[in-house]
Amino acid sequence: MSEKFKLADPCTMIIFGATGDLTKRKLFPALYNLAKAKFLPDNFAIVGVGRQEMTSEDFRSQMKGNLTEFIGKDVDKDLLKWFEERTHYTGGDFAAKKTFTELRKLLKELDKQFDIPENYFFYLATPPSLFGLVTEKAAEIDLTDEKDGWRRFIYEKPFGRDLESAKSLNIELQKILKESQIYRIDHYLGKETVQNILVFRFGNSIFEPIWNRNYIDHVQITVAEKLGVELRGGYYDAAGALRDMIPNHIFQLVTLTAMEPPISFEANAVRDEQAKILCAIQPFSPEDVLHKTVRGQYGEGQIEDKKKIAYRAEPQVNPMSNTETFAALKLSIDNWRWAGVPFYVRTGKRMAAKHSEIVIQFKKAPFMLFRETAIEKLTTNRIAIHIQPDEGITLHFGAKIPGPIVNMGSVDMDFNYLDHFGEQVSTGYERLLFDCMTGDATLFQRADMVEASWAIVSPILDVWQAIPARDFPNYESGSWGPKESDALLEQDNRKWQNTVD
């Protein structure tokens, strides 16, 4: 939100689960991009911690190979050398005190070598079941104590699997850490267009006055993927689309779209307004779950002329699985701004396009002015905020088609990040890692936000578990989901805004 350039604090990043896919594909490329853009200080180091035994030389060699693979032929050799000098590894059992004493010894050496104050941030790229254990073991050897520098812990999603487990995890961590030390990450908020929602809404006076129930008919939020569960069948079959996407990614988009203007862009000011929206979402009764939610599971189908297998045939998935790969909800926000304006949200795998966007659908203009013309249907205005794959914003409106009679056509005004600002190489993690290094928690979830999100979806999970689906699979791979999803909007005389690749 500021034009002032800021360098990250001198610090050391400690990655638990350093040999995993997230570190290879996202974290190191993100750090590389930050360093290339000169956001990282020279007083910086990285320590990988994993269960696998290997030397720092072996880890550096892996890091260089991965960066070369993911950055490509334009990788900067000098920058690779810079990372090589600053990257170390220590391995061992995460439950063993020895692993952490070795880590502390290594950190002291790096502090001295690179003249780094004792500022440490820990990235837990581990299963959630290890969050509490790793934090507790770090505390046992005073690695959580901030008397000589700051200590921050980043926790990957999923943060809990239901309301009770999220509460338990919050209690467990808050016994050891202050809330200001806890950074619950949602990589979706690292995307430029998601961050741009606040600027678009509150930095442009033409939009904020009409961003309410007086002008907006409804809001749609879609997060669709072409991919199936790939190699994550074991995890996904125990989670499902609702748990995996809605309490985190989608509710973040809902709150940024619906929140009131914060008093500042300071972290708690923004998150206070987001939390208010989550608390204002109308709770689901068992009856509501039956009529305002839809679940689906993909079957066989074709995408880009390639045959795709059904979810139940995926590796590590129960052949009789009742896990949903699609979820759609109708949300009602009980506050003054959004009274009577439904928010329709959906997410799914193996859908027709990789497509994430927020659609603000405005109310129809009065028809009376055009009753003597040949126009049969007025174009309704909408704003589409495209999150991926092509980040940008589209304004849809009606205009007269040239000619002697009044005919109306639909036109779009497009803003595309790539066209206006050029290609921005990003993994989506750069901003989030940088914010942690500078102590800005705006884009990270607070404990109350996490619990409020789970409180909304818990009644849905309960009903879906009590009444197993009988019609799975109920949508083809390559489609826009089950027919019940279309009916969810059609019963309100509305329809989904679909797109094509």
Coordinates of C-alpha atoms in Angstrom, one line a residue:
M1 CA 0.0 0.0 0.0
S2 CA 3.1 2.2 0.1
E3 CA 5.3 3.5 -2.6
K4 CA 8.3 3.6 -0.3
F5 CA 10.9 0.9 -1.0
K6 CA 11.6 -1.3 2.0
L7 CA 14.3 -3.9 2.5
A8 CA 13.5 -7.1 4.5
D9 CA 14.9 -7.3 8.0
P10 CA 18.3 -9.1 8.4
C11 CA 17.2 -12.6 9.4
T12 CA 17.5 -16.4 9.0
M13 CA 14.7 -18.5 7.4
I14 CA 14.4 -22.0 8.9
I15 CA 12.4 -24.4 6.7
F16 CA 11.0 -27.5 8.4
G17 CA 10.2 -30.0 5.7
A18 CA 12.9 -28.6 3.5
T19 CA 13.2 -31.6 1.2
G20 CA 9.5 -31.5 0.2
D21 CA 7.8 -30.4 -2.9
L22 CA 6.7 -27.0 -1.5
T23 CA 10.2 -25.9 -0.8
K24 CA 11.4 -27.0 -4.2
R25 CA 8.6 -25.5 -6.3
K26 CA 7.6 -22.5 -4.3
L27 CA 9.8 -21.3 -1.4
F28 CA 13.2 -21.3 -3.0
P29 CA 11.9 -19.8 -6.3
A30 CA 10.1 -17.1 -4.3
L31 CA 13.3 -16.3 -2.3
Y32 CA 15.2 -16.1 -5.6
N33 CA 12.7 -13.7 -7.1
L34 CA 12.9 -11.5 -3.9
A35 CA 16.7 -11.5 -4.1
K36 CA 16.7 -10.7 -7.8
A37 CA 14.4 -7.7 -7.1
K38 CA 16.8 -6.7 -4.3
F39 CA 14.3 -7.1 -1.5
L40 CA 16.6 -9.4 0.6
P41 CA 19.5 -8.0 2.6
D42 CA 23.0 -9.4 2.5
N43 CA 22.5 -10.3 6.2
F44 CA 20.4 -13.3 5.3
A45 CA 20.7 -17.1 5.6
I46 CA 18.5 -20.2 5.0
V47 CA 18.6 -23.4 7.0
G48 CA 16.7 -26.5 5.8
V49 CA 15.6 -29.0 8.4
G50 CA 14.3 -32.4 7.3
R51 CA 14.0 -36.0 8.5
Q52 CA 16.3 -37.1 5.7
E53 CA 20.0 -37.2 6.5
M54 CA 22.1 -35.2 4.1
T55 CA 25.0 -32.8 4.1
S56 CA 24.7 -29.0 3.5
E57 CA 26.6 -29.6 0.3
D58 CA 24.0 -32.1 -0.9
F59 CA 21.2 -29.8 0.0
R60 CA 22.8 -26.9 -1.8
S61 CA 23.3 -29.0 -4.9
Q62 CA 19.6 -29.9 -4.8
M63 CA 18.7 -26.2 -4.3
K64 CA 20.8 -25.2 -7.3
G65 CA 19.3 -27.9 -9.5
N66 CA 15.7 -27.0 -8.5
L67 CA 16.2 -23.3 -9.1
T68 CA 17.8 -24.0 -12.5
E69 CA 14.8 -26.1 -13.3
F70 CA 12.0 -23.8 -12.2
I71 CA 13.6 -20.4 -13.1
G72 CA 14.9 -21.7 -16.4
K73 CA 17.7 -20.8 -18.7
D74 CA 17.7 -17.1 -17.5
V75 CA 18.8 -18.1 -14.0
D76 CA 21.4 -15.7 -12.6
K77 CA 24.7 -17.6 -11.9
D78 CA 25.9 -14.9 -9.5
L79 CA 22.6 -15.1 -7.6
L80 CA 22.9 -18.9 -7.4
K81 CA 26.3 -18.5 -5.8
W82 CA 24.8 -15.9 -3.4
F83 CA 22.2 -18.5 -2.3
E84 CA 24.8 -21.3 -2.2
E85 CA 26.9 -19.3 0.4
R86 CA 23.8 -18.8 2.6
T87 CA 22.1 -22.2 2.5
H88 CA 22.7 -24.9 5.1
Y89 CA 21.0 -28.1 6.2
T90 CA 20.5 -30.1 9.3
G91 CA 18.6 -33.4 9.5
G92 CA 17.0 -35.5 12.2
D93 CA 13.9 -36.6 14.0
F94 CA 11.5 -33.7 14.6
A95 CA 10.6 -35.3 18.0
A96 CA 14.3 -35.4 19.1
K97 CA 15.8 -32.7 21.2
K98 CA 19.2 -33.3 19.5
T99 CA 17.7 -32.1 16.1
F100 CA 16.9 -28.7 17.7
T101 CA 20.2 -28.3 19.6
E102 CA 22.1 -28.9 16.4
L103 CA 19.8 -26.3 14.7
R104 CA 20.5 -23.8 17.4
K105 CA 24.3 -24.4 17.2
L106 CA 24.1 -23.8 13.4
L107 CA 22.0 -20.7 13.8
K108 CA 24.6 -19.2 16.2
E109 CA 27.4 -19.9 13.6
L110 CA 25.4 -18.2 10.8
D111 CA 24.5 -15.2 13.0
K112 CA 28.3 -14.6 13.5
Q113 CA 29.3 -15.4 9.9
F114 CA 26.7 -13.1 8.2
D115 CA 26.4 -10.6 11.0
I116 CA 22.7 -11.4 11.4
P117 CA 20.9 -10.3 14.6
E118 CA 18.9 -13.2 16.1
N119 CA 15.9 -12.7 13.9
Y120 CA 14.5 -16.1 12.9
F121 CA 11.4 -17.1 11.0
F122 CA 10.4 -20.7 10.9
Y123 CA 8.4 -22.0 7.9
L124 CA 6.5 -25.3 8.7
A125 CA 6.2 -27.0 5.4
T126 CA 5.1 -30.1 7.2
P127 CA 1.9 -32.0 7.8
P128 CA -0.4 -30.1 10.3
S129 CA 0.0 -32.9 12.8
L130 CA 3.6 -31.7 13.3
F131 CA 2.8 -28.0 13.9
G132 CA 2.5 -28.3 17.7
L133 CA 5.4 -30.7 18.1
V134 CA 7.9 -28.6 16.1
T135 CA 6.8 -25.4 17.9
E136 CA 7.1 -27.1 21.3
K137 CA 10.6 -28.5 20.6
A138 CA 11.7 -25.1 19.4
A139 CA 10.5 -23.6 22.6
E140 CA 12.3 -26.1 24.7
I141 CA 15.7 -24.6 23.6
D142 CA 14.5 -21.0 23.7
L143 CA 14.2 -20.6 19.9
T144 CA 10.7 -19.0 20.5
D145 CA 12.1 -16.4 23.0
E146 CA 12.3 -12.8 21.5
K147 CA 14.6 -11.3 24.1
D148 CA 17.5 -11.1 21.5
G149 CA 15.5 -10.7 18.3
W150 CA 12.2 -11.5 16.7
R151 CA 10.8 -15.0 16.2
R152 CA 8.0 -15.7 13.7
F153 CA 6.4 -19.0 12.7
I154 CA 4.6 -19.6 9.4
Y155 CA 2.0 -22.4 9.4
E156 CA 0.8 -23.8 6.1
K157 CA -2.9 -24.8 5.5
P158 CA -4.9 -26.7 6.4
F159 CA -5.0 -25.1 9.9
G160 CA -7.2 -27.8 11.5
R161 CA -9.8 -30.0 9.8
D162 CA -12.9 -28.7 11.7
L163 CA -13.8 -26.1 14.3
E164 CA -12.7 -28.2 17.3
S165 CA -9.3 -29.1 15.8
A166 CA -8.6 -25.5 14.8
K167 CA -9.5 -24.3 18.3
S168 CA -7.2 -27.0 19.8
L169 CA -4.3 -26.0 17.5
N170 CA -4.8 -22.4 18.3
I171 CA -4.7 -23.1 22.1
E172 CA -1.7 -25.3 21.7
L173 CA 0.3 -22.7 19.8
Q174 CA -0.8 -19.8 21.9
K175 CA 0.5 -21.5 25.0
I176 CA 4.0 -21.2 23.5
L177 CA 3.8 -18.2 21.1
K178 CA 2.2 -14.7 21.1
E179 CA -0.5 -14.2 18.5
S180 CA 1.9 -11.6 16.9
Q181 CA 4.4 -14.4 16.3
I182 CA 1.9 -16.7 14.5
Y183 CA 1.5 -16.4 10.7
R184 CA -1.2 -18.6 9.2
I185 CA -0.4 -18.5 5.5
D186 CA -2.8 -18.7 2.6
H187 CA -0.8 -18.5 -0.6
Y188 CA -3.9 -17.2 -2.5
L189 CA -3.4 -13.8 -0.8
G190 CA 0.0 -13.6 -2.5
K191 CA -1.7 -13.1 -5.9
E192 CA -1.5 -9.6 -7.2
T193 CA -5.2 -9.4 -8.1
V194 CA -6.3 -10.5 -4.7
Q195 CA -4.2 -7.8 -3.1
N196 CA -5.6 -5.3 -5.7
I197 CA -9.1 -5.8 -4.4
L198 CA -8.6 -3.3 -1.6
V199 CA -6.9 -0.8 -3.9
F200 CA -9.7 -1.2 -6.5
R201 CA -12.5 -0.8 -4.0
F202 CA -11.1 1.9 -1.7
G203 CA -8.7 3.8 -4.0
N204 CA -11.2 4.5 -6.7
S205 CA -14.2 6.8 -5.8
I206 CA -16.3 5.6 -8.7
F207 CA -16.7 2.1 -7.3
E208 CA -17.1 2.3 -3.5
P209 CA -20.4 4.3 -3.6
I210 CA -22.1 1.6 -5.6
W211 CA -20.5 -1.4 -3.7
N212 CA -23.6 -2.3 -1.7
R213 CA -27.2 -3.8 -1.7
N214 CA -28.6 -0.7 -3.5
Y215 CA -26.8 -1.5 -6.7
I216 CA -25.4 -5.0 -6.5
D217 CA -27.7 -8.0 -7.3
H218 CA -25.4 -10.7 -6.2
V219 CA -21.8 -11.8 -6.1
Q220 CA -20.2 -15.0 -7.5
I221 CA -16.8 -16.4 -6.5
T222 CA -15.4 -19.3 -8.5
V223 CA -12.2 -21.3 -8.0
A224 CA -12.1 -24.0 -10.6
E225 CA -9.3 -26.3 -11.6
K226 CA -8.8 -28.6 -14.6
L227 CA -6.5 -30.9 -12.7
G228 CA -7.8 -33.8 -10.6
V229 CA -6.3 -34.8 -7.3
E230 CA -3.1 -36.0 -9.1
L231 CA -0.8 -37.6 -6.5
R232 CA -2.6 -36.2 -3.5
G233 CA -5.3 -38.8 -3.4
G234 CA -4.5 -39.9 0.2
Y235 CA -4.7 -36.4 1.6
Y236 CA -7.7 -35.3 -0.5
D237 CA -9.9 -38.3 0.2
A238 CA -9.7 -37.4 3.9
A239 CA -10.3 -33.7 3.2
G240 CA -12.5 -33.0 0.2
A241 CA -13.2 -29.8 -1.6
L242 CA -15.1 -28.0 1.2
R243 CA -12.3 -28.4 3.8
D244 CA -9.5 -27.9 1.3
M245 CA -10.6 -24.6 -0.3
I246 CA -13.6 -22.8 1.3
P247 CA -12.6 -22.0 4.9
N248 CA -9.3 -20.5 3.6
H249 CA -9.0 -19.4 0.0
I250 CA -12.6 -18.7 -0.8
F251 CA -13.6 -17.1 2.5
Q252 CA -10.5 -14.8 2.2
L253 CA -11.9 -13.6 -1.2
V254 CA -15.4 -13.2 0.4
T255 CA -14.1 -11.0 3.2
L256 CA -11.9 -8.8 1.0
T257 CA -14.9 -8.3 -1.4
A258 CA -17.4 -7.6 1.3
M259 CA -15.5 -5.9 4.2
E260 CA -16.1 -2.3 5.3
P261 CA -13.3 0.3 4.7
P262 CA -10.6 -0.3 7.4
I263 CA -9.3 2.8 9.4
S264 CA -5.9 2.0 7.9
F265 CA -4.0 -0.7 6.1
E266 CA -2.3 -1.8 9.3
A267 CA -2.6 -5.5 9.8
N268 CA -5.2 -5.7 12.6
A269 CA -7.3 -2.9 11.1
V270 CA -7.8 -4.9 7.9
R271 CA -8.3 -8.2 9.7
D272 CA -10.8 -6.7 12.1
E273 CA -13.0 -5.8 9.2
Q274 CA -12.5 -9.3 7.6
A275 CA -13.4 -11.0 10.9
K276 CA -16.7 -8.9 11.1
I277 CA -17.7 -10.3 7.7
L278 CA -17.1 -13.9 8.8
C279 CA -19.1 -13.3 11.9
A280 CA -21.9 -11.8 9.9
I281 CA -22.3 -14.8 7.5
Q282 CA -25.6 -16.4 8.4
P283 CA -25.1 -19.8 10.1
F284 CA -26.4 -22.9 8.2
S285 CA -29.2 -24.9 9.8
P286 CA -29.5 -28.5 8.8
E287 CA -32.4 -27.5 6.5
D288 CA -30.2 -24.8 4.9
V289 CA -27.5 -27.3 4.2
L290 CA -30.0 -29.3 2.1
H291 CA -31.2 -26.3 0.1
K292 CA -28.2 -23.9 0.0
T293 CA -25.2 -26.2 -0.6
V294 CA -24.2 -28.6 -3.4
R295 CA -21.5 -31.3 -3.4
G296 CA -20.2 -33.2 -6.4
Q297 CA -17.6 -35.8 -7.4
Y298 CA -16.1 -36.0 -10.9
G299 CA -16.5 -39.0 -13.1
E300 CA -14.9 -39.9 -16.3
G301 CA -14.8 -37.3 -19.1
Q302 CA -12.6 -35.5 -21.6
I303 CA -10.5 -32.4 -21.3
E304 CA -8.6 -31.1 -24.4
D305 CA -9.5 -34.4 -26.2
K306 CA -7.8 -36.5 -23.5
K307 CA -9.8 -39.0 -21.6
K308 CA -9.8 -38.5 -17.8
I309 CA -10.5 -41.1 -15.2
A310 CA -13.1 -40.8 -12.4
Y311 CA -12.1 -39.6 -8.9
R312 CA -12.8 -43.1 -7.5
A313 CA -10.2 -44.6 -9.9
E314 CA -7.5 -42.1 -8.8
P315 CA -4.4 -43.5 -6.9
Q316 CA -4.9 -43.8 -3.1
V317 CA -8.6 -43.0 -3.3
N318 CA -11.3 -45.4 -1.9
P319 CA -13.1 -47.0 -4.9
M320 CA -16.4 -46.3 -3.0
S321 CA -15.4 -42.8 -1.8
N322 CA -18.0 -40.3 -0.8
T323 CA -15.5 -37.4 -0.7
E324 CA -16.7 -34.4 -2.7
T325 CA -14.4 -32.9 -5.3
F326 CA -16.9 -30.0 -5.9
A327 CA -18.7 -27.7 -3.4
A328 CA -21.0 -24.8 -3.9
L329 CA -22.7 -22.6 -1.3
K330 CA -25.2 -19.8 -1.1
L331 CA -24.0 -17.4 1.6
S332 CA -26.0 -14.6 3.2
I333 CA -24.2 -11.7 5.0
D334 CA -26.4 -10.2 7.7
N335 CA -25.2 -6.6 7.8
W336 CA -26.4 -3.3 6.5
R337 CA -24.3 -3.2 3.3
W338 CA -25.1 -6.7 2.1
A339 CA -28.7 -7.4 3.3
G340 CA -30.5 -9.4 0.7
V341 CA -27.4 -9.8 -1.6
P342 CA -26.5 -13.5 -1.9
F343 CA -22.9 -14.6 -2.3
Y344 CA -22.6 -17.7 -4.4
V345 CA -19.3 -19.6 -4.1
R346 CA -18.0 -22.7 -5.8
T347 CA -14.8 -24.7 -6.2
G348 CA -14.1 -27.9 -7.9
K349 CA -11.6 -30.2 -9.6
R350 CA -11.6 -31.6 -13.2
M351 CA -13.7 -28.7 -14.4
A352 CA -14.0 -27.1 -17.8
A353 CA -11.3 -24.5 -17.3
K354 CA -8.6 -23.4 -14.8
H355 CA -10.5 -20.3 -13.7
S356 CA -10.6 -18.2 -10.5
E357 CA -12.6 -15.0 -10.4
I358 CA -15.0 -12.8 -8.4
V359 CA -18.0 -11.5 -10.3
I360 CA -19.9 -8.5 -9.0
Q361 CA -23.3 -8.6 -10.8
F362 CA -25.2 -5.3 -10.7
K363 CA -29.0 -4.9 -10.8
K364 CA -30.8 -4.3 -14.0
A365 CA -31.6 -0.8 -15.2
P366 CA -35.3 0.2 -15.5
F367 CA -36.7 -1.0 -18.9
M368 CA -39.2 1.8 -19.3
L369 CA -37.0 4.1 -21.4
F370 CA -36.5 1.5 -24.0
R371 CA -40.1 0.2 -24.2
E372 CA -40.7 1.7 -27.7
T373 CA -37.4 0.3 -29.1
A374 CA -36.5 -3.1 -30.6
I375 CA -34.5 -4.0 -27.5
E376 CA -35.8 -7.1 -25.9
K377 CA -33.2 -7.5 -23.1
L378 CA -31.0 -5.0 -21.4
T379 CA -27.4 -5.8 -20.8
T380 CA -26.7 -6.0 -17.1
N381 CA -23.4 -4.5 -15.8
R382 CA -20.9 -6.6 -14.0
I383 CA -17.3 -6.4 -12.8
A384 CA -15.2 -9.5 -13.1
I385 CA -12.0 -9.7 -11.1
H386 CA -9.8 -12.4 -12.7
I387 CA -7.4 -14.0 -10.2
Q388 CA -6.0 -16.8 -12.4
P389 CA -4.7 -17.7 -14.9
D390 CA -4.9 -14.2 -16.4
E391 CA -4.9 -11.6 -13.7
G392 CA -6.9 -8.5 -14.4
I393 CA -10.3 -6.8 -14.2
T394 CA -13.2 -6.6 -16.8
L395 CA -16.1 -4.2 -16.8
H396 CA -19.1 -5.4 -18.8
F397 CA -21.7 -3.0 -20.0
G398 CA -24.1 -2.2 -22.8
A399 CA -23.6 0.1 -25.8
K400 CA -25.7 1.1 -28.8
I401 CA -24.8 -0.8 -32.0
P402 CA -24.2 1.7 -34.9
G403 CA -27.2 2.0 -37.2
P404 CA -30.5 3.8 -37.7
I405 CA -32.4 1.9 -35.0
V406 CA -31.6 1.4 -31.3
N407 CA -30.0 -2.0 -30.8
M408 CA -27.9 -2.7 -27.8
G409 CA -24.8 -4.9 -27.7
S410 CA -22.6 -6.1 -24.9
V411 CA -19.0 -4.7 -24.6
D412 CA -16.1 -5.3 -22.2
M413 CA -13.4 -3.0 -21.0
D414 CA -10.4 -5.1 -19.9
F415 CA -7.5 -4.4 -17.7
N416 CA -4.8 -7.1 -17.8
Y417 CA -1.8 -7.1 -15.5
L418 CA 0.5 -8.5 -18.2
D419 CA -0.5 -5.8 -20.8
H420 CA -0.1 -2.9 -18.4
F421 CA 2.8 -3.9 -16.1
G422 CA 4.6 -6.6 -18.1
E423 CA 5.3 -10.1 -17.0
Q424 CA 5.8 -10.4 -13.3
V425 CA 7.6 -13.6 -12.4
S426 CA 5.9 -14.8 -9.3
T427 CA 5.1 -18.0 -7.3
G428 CA 2.5 -16.2 -5.2
Y429 CA 4.8 -16.6 -2.1
E430 CA 7.1 -13.6 -2.6
R431 CA 4.9 -11.0 -0.9
L432 CA 4.0 -13.3 1.9
L433 CA 7.6 -14.3 2.8
F434 CA 8.6 -10.6 2.5
D435 CA 5.8 -9.5 4.8
C436 CA 6.8 -12.1 7.4
M437 CA 10.4 -10.8 7.3
T438 CA 9.1 -7.2 7.9
G439 CA 6.5 -8.1 10.5
D440 CA 3.4 -7.2 8.4
A441 CA 0.6 -9.8 9.2
T442 CA -2.1 -8.1 7.0
L443 CA -2.3 -11.0 4.6
F444 CA -2.2 -13.8 7.2
Q445 CA -5.2 -15.1 9.1
R446 CA -5.7 -14.4 12.8
A447 CA -6.9 -17.0 15.3
D448 CA -10.5 -15.6 15.4
M449 CA -10.7 -15.6 11.6
V450 CA -9.7 -19.2 11.4
E451 CA -12.2 -20.3 14.0
A452 CA -15.0 -18.1 12.5
S453 CA -14.4 -19.7 9.1
W454 CA -14.6 -23.3 10.5
A455 CA -17.7 -22.3 12.4
I456 CA -19.5 -21.5 9.1
V457 CA -18.6 -24.8 7.4
S458 CA -18.9 -27.2 10.4
P459 CA -22.7 -27.6 10.1
I460 CA -22.3 -28.5 6.4
L461 CA -19.6 -31.1 7.2
D462 CA -21.9 -32.6 9.9
V463 CA -24.9 -32.9 7.6
W464 CA -22.8 -34.3 4.7
Q465 CA -21.2 -36.8 7.0
A466 CA -24.6 -37.9 8.4
I467 CA -26.2 -38.2 4.9
P468 CA -23.7 -39.7 2.5
A469 CA -24.1 -38.8 -1.2
R470 CA -26.0 -41.4 -3.2
D471 CA -25.3 -40.2 -6.7
F472 CA -21.5 -39.9 -6.9
P473 CA -20.0 -39.4 -9.4
N474 CA -22.4 -36.7 -10.5
Y475 CA -20.5 -34.6 -12.9
E476 CA -18.2 -35.4 -15.9
S477 CA -14.6 -34.4 -16.0
G478 CA -14.4 -31.3 -18.2
S479 CA -17.8 -29.9 -17.2
W480 CA -18.8 -27.0 -14.9
G481 CA -19.9 -29.3 -12.1
P482 CA -23.1 -31.1 -11.2
K483 CA -26.5 -29.9 -12.5
E484 CA -27.5 -29.2 -8.9
S485 CA -25.0 -26.3 -8.9
D486 CA -26.8 -24.6 -11.8
A487 CA -30.1 -25.2 -10.0
L488 CA -28.8 -23.5 -6.9
L489 CA -28.8 -20.2 -8.9
E490 CA -31.6 -21.0 -11.3
Q491 CA -34.1 -21.2 -8.3
D492 CA -33.2 -17.5 -7.8
N493 CA -33.5 -16.7 -11.5
R494 CA -29.7 -16.3 -11.8
K495 CA -26.9 -18.3 -13.5
W496 CA -23.2 -18.9 -13.1
Q497 CA -20.8 -16.8 -15.3
N498 CA -18.7 -19.5 -16.9
T499 CA -15.6 -18.9 -19.1
V500 CA -13.5 -20.9 -21.5
D501 CA -9.8 -21.3 -21.8

